[in-house]
Short mmCIF file of C-alpha atoms and ligand atoms in Angstrom, two decimals:
data_model
loop_
_atom_site.label_atom_id
_atom_site.label_comp_id
_atom_site.label_asym_id
_atom_site.label_seq_id
_atom_site.Cartn_x
_atom_site.Cartn_y
_atom_site.Cartn_z
CA UNK A 5 111.00 97.24 87.80
CA UNK A 6 109.69 100.74 88.48
CA UNK A 7 108.42 101.61 91.96
CA UNK A 8 105.05 103.15 92.69
CA UNK A 9 104.76 103.62 96.44
CA UNK A 10 101.18 104.53 97.29
CA UNK A 11 102.24 105.63 100.76
CA UNK A 12 102.64 108.91 102.58
CA UNK A 13 105.85 107.79 104.29
CA UNK A 14 108.23 105.80 102.06
CA UNK A 15 111.75 106.94 102.87
CA UNK A 16 112.69 107.77 99.31
CA UNK A 17 109.62 109.16 97.57
CA UNK A 18 107.10 109.31 100.39
CA UNK A 19 103.79 110.88 99.58
CA UNK A 20 104.50 111.89 96.03
CA UNK A 21 102.25 109.29 94.40
CA UNK A 22 99.64 108.99 97.07
CA UNK A 23 96.32 109.39 95.24
CA UNK A 24 95.15 106.75 92.77
CA UNK A 25 95.10 108.87 89.63
CA UNK A 26 98.57 110.27 90.26
CA UNK A 27 99.92 106.83 91.14
CA UNK A 28 98.52 105.25 87.94
CA UNK A 29 99.88 108.11 85.85
CA UNK A 30 103.27 107.75 87.50
CA UNK A 31 103.28 104.01 86.76
CA UNK A 32 102.50 104.69 83.10
CA UNK A 33 105.28 107.30 82.97
CA UNK A 34 107.73 104.72 84.34
CA UNK A 35 106.63 102.25 81.64
CA UNK A 36 107.16 104.96 78.99
CA UNK A 37 110.65 105.45 80.43
CA UNK A 38 111.46 101.77 79.98
CA UNK A 39 110.12 99.82 82.94
CA UNK A 40 108.98 96.28 82.09
CA UNK A 41 107.24 95.82 85.41
CA UNK A 42 105.64 98.16 87.96
CA UNK A 43 105.88 97.36 91.67
CA UNK A 44 102.89 98.78 93.56
CA UNK A 45 103.10 99.04 97.35
CA UNK A 46 100.79 100.52 99.96
CA UNK A 47 102.85 100.02 103.08
CA UNK A 48 106.21 101.57 103.86
CA UNK A 49 108.87 99.09 104.97
CA UNK A 50 111.12 101.90 106.22
CA UNK A 51 112.87 100.88 109.48
CA UNK A 52 110.63 101.86 112.38
CA UNK A 53 107.57 102.57 110.19
CA UNK A 54 104.27 101.70 111.85
CA UNK A 55 102.19 99.16 109.95
CA UNK A 56 99.13 100.36 108.06
CA UNK A 57 96.00 98.33 108.69
CA UNK A 58 94.76 95.89 106.11
CA UNK A 59 91.73 97.93 105.00
CA UNK A 60 93.90 100.99 104.40
CA UNK A 61 96.51 98.99 102.47
CA UNK A 62 93.79 97.48 100.25
CA UNK A 63 92.28 100.93 99.68
CA UNK A 64 95.63 102.28 98.53
CA UNK A 65 96.79 99.37 96.40
CA UNK A 66 93.83 97.76 94.64
CA UNK A 67 92.61 100.78 92.60
CA UNK A 68 96.16 101.43 91.41
CA UNK A 69 96.65 97.78 90.41
CA UNK A 70 93.30 97.84 88.62
CA UNK A 71 94.13 101.11 86.83
CA UNK A 72 97.52 99.92 85.64
CA UNK A 73 96.23 96.47 84.66
CA UNK A 74 93.57 98.15 82.51
CA UNK A 75 96.43 99.80 80.60
CA UNK A 76 98.13 96.45 80.03
CA UNK A 77 100.97 97.05 82.50
CA UNK A 78 102.69 94.06 84.11
CA UNK A 79 102.35 94.60 87.85
CA UNK A 80 103.94 93.21 90.95
CA UNK A 81 102.36 93.91 94.31
CA UNK A 82 104.71 94.78 97.16
CA UNK A 83 102.95 93.45 100.25
CA UNK A 84 103.42 91.29 103.31
CA UNK A 85 99.68 90.52 103.53
CA UNK A 86 98.08 87.50 101.87
CA UNK A 87 94.75 89.31 101.47
CA UNK A 88 96.40 92.18 99.60
CA UNK A 89 98.32 89.74 97.42
CA UNK A 90 95.19 87.73 96.68
CA UNK A 91 93.03 90.72 95.79
CA UNK A 92 95.82 92.29 93.75
CA UNK A 93 96.25 89.10 91.73
CA UNK A 94 92.47 89.08 91.16
CA UNK A 95 92.69 92.75 90.07
CA UNK A 96 95.36 91.98 87.47
CA UNK A 97 98.75 91.83 89.22
CA UNK A 98 101.12 89.22 87.79
CA UNK A 99 103.61 88.76 90.60
CA UNK A 100 103.87 89.03 94.40
CA UNK A 101 106.80 90.82 96.03
CA UNK A 102 106.91 90.09 99.75
CA UNK A 103 109.79 91.68 101.69
CA UNK A 104 109.21 89.11 104.43
CA UNK A 105 109.47 86.17 102.03
CA UNK A 106 106.20 84.79 103.38
CA UNK A 107 107.20 85.10 107.05
CA UNK A 108 104.92 87.98 108.07
CA UNK A 109 101.64 86.28 107.10
CA UNK A 110 101.26 82.49 107.23
CA UNK A 111 98.51 82.68 104.59
CA UNK A 112 100.83 84.24 102.00
CA UNK A 113 102.51 81.10 100.64
CA UNK A 114 99.23 79.20 100.08
CA UNK A 115 97.77 82.23 98.26
CA UNK A 116 100.78 82.51 95.96
CA UNK A 117 100.92 78.74 95.43
CA UNK A 118 97.21 78.57 94.52
CA UNK A 119 97.52 81.44 92.08
CA UNK A 120 100.67 80.00 90.48
CA UNK A 121 102.14 83.50 90.59
CA UNK A 122 105.85 84.34 90.59
CA UNK A 123 106.99 85.18 94.12
CA UNK A 124 109.84 87.45 95.19
CA UNK A 125 111.41 86.04 98.35
CA UNK A 126 113.47 88.72 100.05
CA UNK A 127 116.01 88.13 102.82
CA UNK A 128 114.32 89.38 106.00
CA UNK A 129 115.05 89.05 109.69
CA UNK A 130 111.78 90.36 111.02
CA UNK A 131 110.25 93.68 111.97
CA UNK A 132 112.50 96.17 113.68
CA UNK A 133 110.54 96.20 116.90
CA UNK A 134 111.72 98.81 119.36
CA UNK A 135 114.51 99.77 116.98
CA UNK A 136 116.27 96.41 117.39
CA UNK A 137 118.47 95.82 114.38
CA UNK A 138 118.87 92.11 113.86
CA UNK A 139 121.84 92.81 111.67
CA UNK A 140 124.74 91.05 113.32
CA UNK A 141 126.63 88.91 110.83
CA UNK A 142 129.96 87.09 110.97
CA UNK A 143 129.85 86.57 107.20
CA UNK A 144 126.94 88.46 105.68
CA UNK A 145 127.14 86.88 102.21
CA UNK A 146 127.14 83.30 103.49
CA UNK A 147 124.45 83.96 106.07
CA UNK A 148 122.12 85.76 103.66
CA UNK A 149 122.62 83.03 101.04
CA UNK A 150 121.97 80.29 103.62
CA UNK A 151 118.91 82.01 105.09
CA UNK A 152 117.49 82.65 101.62
CA UNK A 153 118.12 79.03 100.72
CA UNK A 154 116.14 77.92 103.80
CA UNK A 155 113.37 80.38 103.01
CA UNK A 156 113.12 79.15 99.43
CA UNK A 157 112.90 75.58 100.71
CA UNK A 158 109.94 76.59 102.92
CA UNK A 159 108.26 78.35 100.00
CA UNK A 160 108.67 75.28 97.78
CA UNK A 161 107.42 73.09 100.59
CA UNK A 162 104.36 75.32 100.70
CA UNK A 163 103.57 74.50 97.08
CA UNK A 164 105.10 77.36 95.07
CA UNK A 165 106.74 75.97 91.92
CA UNK A 166 110.53 76.29 91.79
CA UNK A 167 110.42 78.17 88.50
CA UNK A 168 108.20 80.84 90.10
CA UNK A 169 110.65 81.83 92.83
CA UNK A 170 112.80 84.96 92.62
CA UNK A 171 115.28 85.82 95.39
CA UNK A 172 116.39 89.21 96.69
CA UNK A 173 119.18 90.05 99.17
CA UNK A 174 117.01 92.67 100.92
CA UNK A 175 119.50 95.53 100.84
CA UNK A 176 119.14 97.77 103.89
CA UNK A 177 116.87 95.36 105.77
CA UNK A 178 118.71 94.56 109.01
CA UNK A 179 121.87 95.43 107.09
CA UNK A 180 124.32 98.28 107.23
CA UNK A 181 126.14 99.86 104.31
CA UNK A 182 129.06 97.44 104.45
CA UNK A 183 126.66 94.48 104.41
CA UNK A 184 124.86 95.86 101.35
CA UNK A 185 128.13 96.48 99.52
CA UNK A 186 129.40 92.98 100.31
CA UNK A 187 126.18 91.44 99.00
CA UNK A 188 126.40 93.44 95.77
CA UNK A 189 130.04 92.44 95.42
CA UNK A 190 129.06 88.78 95.69
CA UNK A 191 125.81 88.55 93.72
CA UNK A 192 127.23 85.38 92.18
CA UNK A 193 126.70 83.66 95.54
CA UNK A 194 122.99 84.50 95.39
CA UNK A 195 122.74 83.55 91.72
CA UNK A 196 124.16 80.17 92.74
CA UNK A 197 120.89 79.52 94.60
CA UNK A 198 119.52 78.78 91.13
CA UNK A 199 116.73 81.39 91.03
CA UNK A 200 116.45 84.76 89.29
CA UNK A 201 117.82 87.57 91.49
CA UNK A 202 116.11 90.92 92.07
CA UNK A 203 118.27 93.81 93.30
CA UNK A 204 116.59 96.75 95.02
CA UNK A 205 119.31 99.29 95.75
CA UNK A 206 117.44 102.39 94.61
CA UNK A 207 118.21 105.49 96.71
CA UNK A 208 119.05 103.37 99.73
CA UNK A 209 121.04 104.41 102.79
CA UNK A 210 124.24 102.66 101.73
CA UNK A 211 124.37 104.85 98.62
CA UNK A 212 124.00 107.90 100.85
CA UNK A 213 127.00 106.74 102.83
CA UNK A 214 129.12 106.07 99.75
CA UNK A 215 128.21 109.50 98.32
CA UNK A 216 128.57 111.46 101.57
CA UNK A 217 130.58 114.67 101.36
CA UNK A 218 133.64 115.50 103.48
CA UNK A 219 131.36 116.46 106.39
CA UNK A 220 129.88 112.94 106.28
CA UNK A 221 126.40 114.22 105.35
CA UNK A 222 124.65 111.88 102.88
CA UNK A 223 122.88 113.47 99.90
CA UNK A 224 119.08 113.31 100.09
CA UNK A 225 117.41 110.19 98.64
CA UNK A 226 116.42 111.91 95.40
CA UNK A 227 120.02 112.78 94.64
CA UNK A 228 121.06 109.12 94.59
CA UNK A 229 119.69 108.21 91.16
CA UNK A 230 122.98 108.34 89.24
CA UNK A 231 124.48 106.03 91.86
CA UNK A 232 121.42 103.81 91.58
CA UNK A 233 121.91 103.56 87.81
CA UNK A 234 125.54 102.55 88.38
CA UNK A 235 124.37 99.73 90.66
CA UNK A 236 121.79 98.75 88.03
CA UNK A 237 124.49 98.41 85.37
CA UNK A 238 126.69 96.35 87.69
CA UNK A 239 123.78 94.17 88.80
CA UNK A 240 122.77 93.57 85.17
CA UNK A 241 126.38 92.69 84.34
CA UNK A 242 126.45 90.20 87.21
CA UNK A 243 123.34 88.49 85.87
CA UNK A 244 120.52 89.98 87.97
CA UNK A 245 117.03 89.28 86.64
CA UNK A 246 115.69 92.72 87.51
CA UNK A 247 116.46 95.91 89.38
CA UNK A 248 113.79 97.74 91.41
CA UNK A 249 114.18 101.51 91.00
CA UNK A 250 112.32 104.76 91.59
CA UNK A 251 113.83 106.66 88.64
CA UNK A 252 113.57 104.44 85.59
CA UNK A 253 115.11 106.32 82.68
CA UNK A 254 118.72 106.28 83.84
CA UNK A 255 118.50 102.64 84.90
CA UNK A 256 116.83 101.58 81.63
CA UNK A 257 119.68 103.26 79.72
CA UNK A 258 122.29 101.70 82.01
CA UNK A 259 120.80 98.24 81.50
CA UNK A 260 120.57 98.69 77.72
CA UNK A 261 124.20 99.76 77.46
CA UNK A 262 125.21 96.85 79.66
CA UNK A 263 123.33 94.46 77.40
CA UNK A 264 124.96 95.91 74.27
CA UNK A 265 128.42 95.56 75.79
CA UNK A 266 127.67 92.00 76.92
CA UNK A 267 126.46 91.14 73.41
CA UNK A 268 129.62 92.63 71.90
CA UNK A 269 131.61 90.15 73.96
CA UNK A 270 129.79 87.19 72.44
CA UNK A 271 129.49 88.67 68.91
CA UNK A 272 132.55 90.82 68.22
CA UNK A 273 132.34 93.11 65.16
CA UNK A 274 133.80 92.04 61.80
CA UNK A 275 137.39 93.30 61.44
CA UNK A 276 137.28 96.80 59.91
CA UNK A 277 133.47 97.07 60.17
CA UNK A 278 131.92 100.13 61.72
CA UNK A 279 128.53 101.81 61.73
CA UNK A 280 127.35 104.58 59.42
CA UNK A 281 128.59 107.19 61.86
CA UNK A 282 132.10 105.76 61.78
CA UNK A 283 134.26 105.17 64.81
CA UNK A 284 134.25 107.87 67.45
N1 LIG B 11 112.86 97.58 99.49
C1 LIG B 11 111.83 98.39 99.76
C2 LIG B 11 110.52 98.05 99.38
N2 LIG B 11 110.27 96.91 98.72
N3 LIG B 11 111.05 94.91 97.74
C3 LIG B 11 112.05 94.09 97.46
N4 LIG B 11 111.82 92.95 96.80
N5 LIG B 11 113.34 94.36 97.82
C4 LIG B 11 113.66 95.49 98.52
O1 LIG B 11 114.85 95.67 98.87
C5 LIG B 11 112.62 96.40 98.83
C6 LIG B 11 111.31 96.07 98.41
C7 LIG B 11 112.08 99.69 100.48
O2 LIG B 11 112.37 100.72 99.62
P1 LIG B 11 111.37 101.94 99.19
O3 LIG B 11 110.74 102.47 100.46
O4 LIG B 11 112.28 102.89 98.57
O5 LIG B 11 110.36 101.45 98.22
#
C-alpha cells in the first residue's frame, strides 16, 4: 500500500503531494514501483495536528481518488469522516482506512456496511486533546489485541461483513517506541484475531529512535526508508496482509524477496539443480 498524503502537514512527507495533479502522478509512480493499492488521505493524523474541516478534506481527496480511479488504480481512502468515505467510494475508491476504527464518526460504520467495502480498523485511543497521550499499558500486546477485538465486534454488529474487516495495530498512535516494537514482535497475536493485518510502520518515530546516533538524535523521516523496508520484510514474513509505506520500491523488493524465500521453504530445489547463472 503506497501512501499519497494530500496534506500540507503530514509528519513524514508533508506538503510534497499537495496539489491534485502532483498527487495523482505520485500515486501512479508508486504503482509503477510495485504498489498494489494507493492510500489517499487529506487529513494529517500527526499527534497534535488540528483537524481540517470536512469541505477542505473533500476538496483535497475526491479529485485525487477520481484521477487515480480513472487510471485503474485500486484506492483506499484514509479518513475518519463518513462523508469523505462515502464520496470516495462513489468516486472509485475500493476500501476505507479509518485510523479511528469507526469511533470518530458514528456514521462511518453504516456507510461502510452499506457499500460492502473492505474496512481497515486501526487500534485507536482517541484524539490527543491537549497533548494527553492515552498510552499507558501494562501489557501493550494483550491490550491492543483485546481492544481491537472489541472494536471489530462493534464493526460487525454495525453490519460490516467479517470477511471485509482488516485490523491494524496503529503504530505510534498513543504508543511509544517500545510499544510499537512489542506489537511488531508479536504480530501473531493480532493475526490470531482472524482478520488480515495491515502494518503501517513507514518512517515512524519508533524507527527514528532505533536509528538514532550516539547523540540520541533521530534521523529525519525521509532517511528511515531502509528501516521501513526491513519492517516490511519482517511483517510479510509474519503473515501481514499489507504494509503501508511512503517509499514503495524498497518495500516491494523486500516483500518479493520474502515471498521467494517463503516459497523456497515449501518447494525446496531439486538436489543439484541450479539456475542458468549457477550458484553464487
Ligand atoms: N498512520 C498514519 C496514517 N494513516 N492508517 C493506518 N491504517 N495505520 C496507520 O498506522 C496510519 C494510517 C500516519 O502516518 P503518515 O502521516 O505518515 O501517513
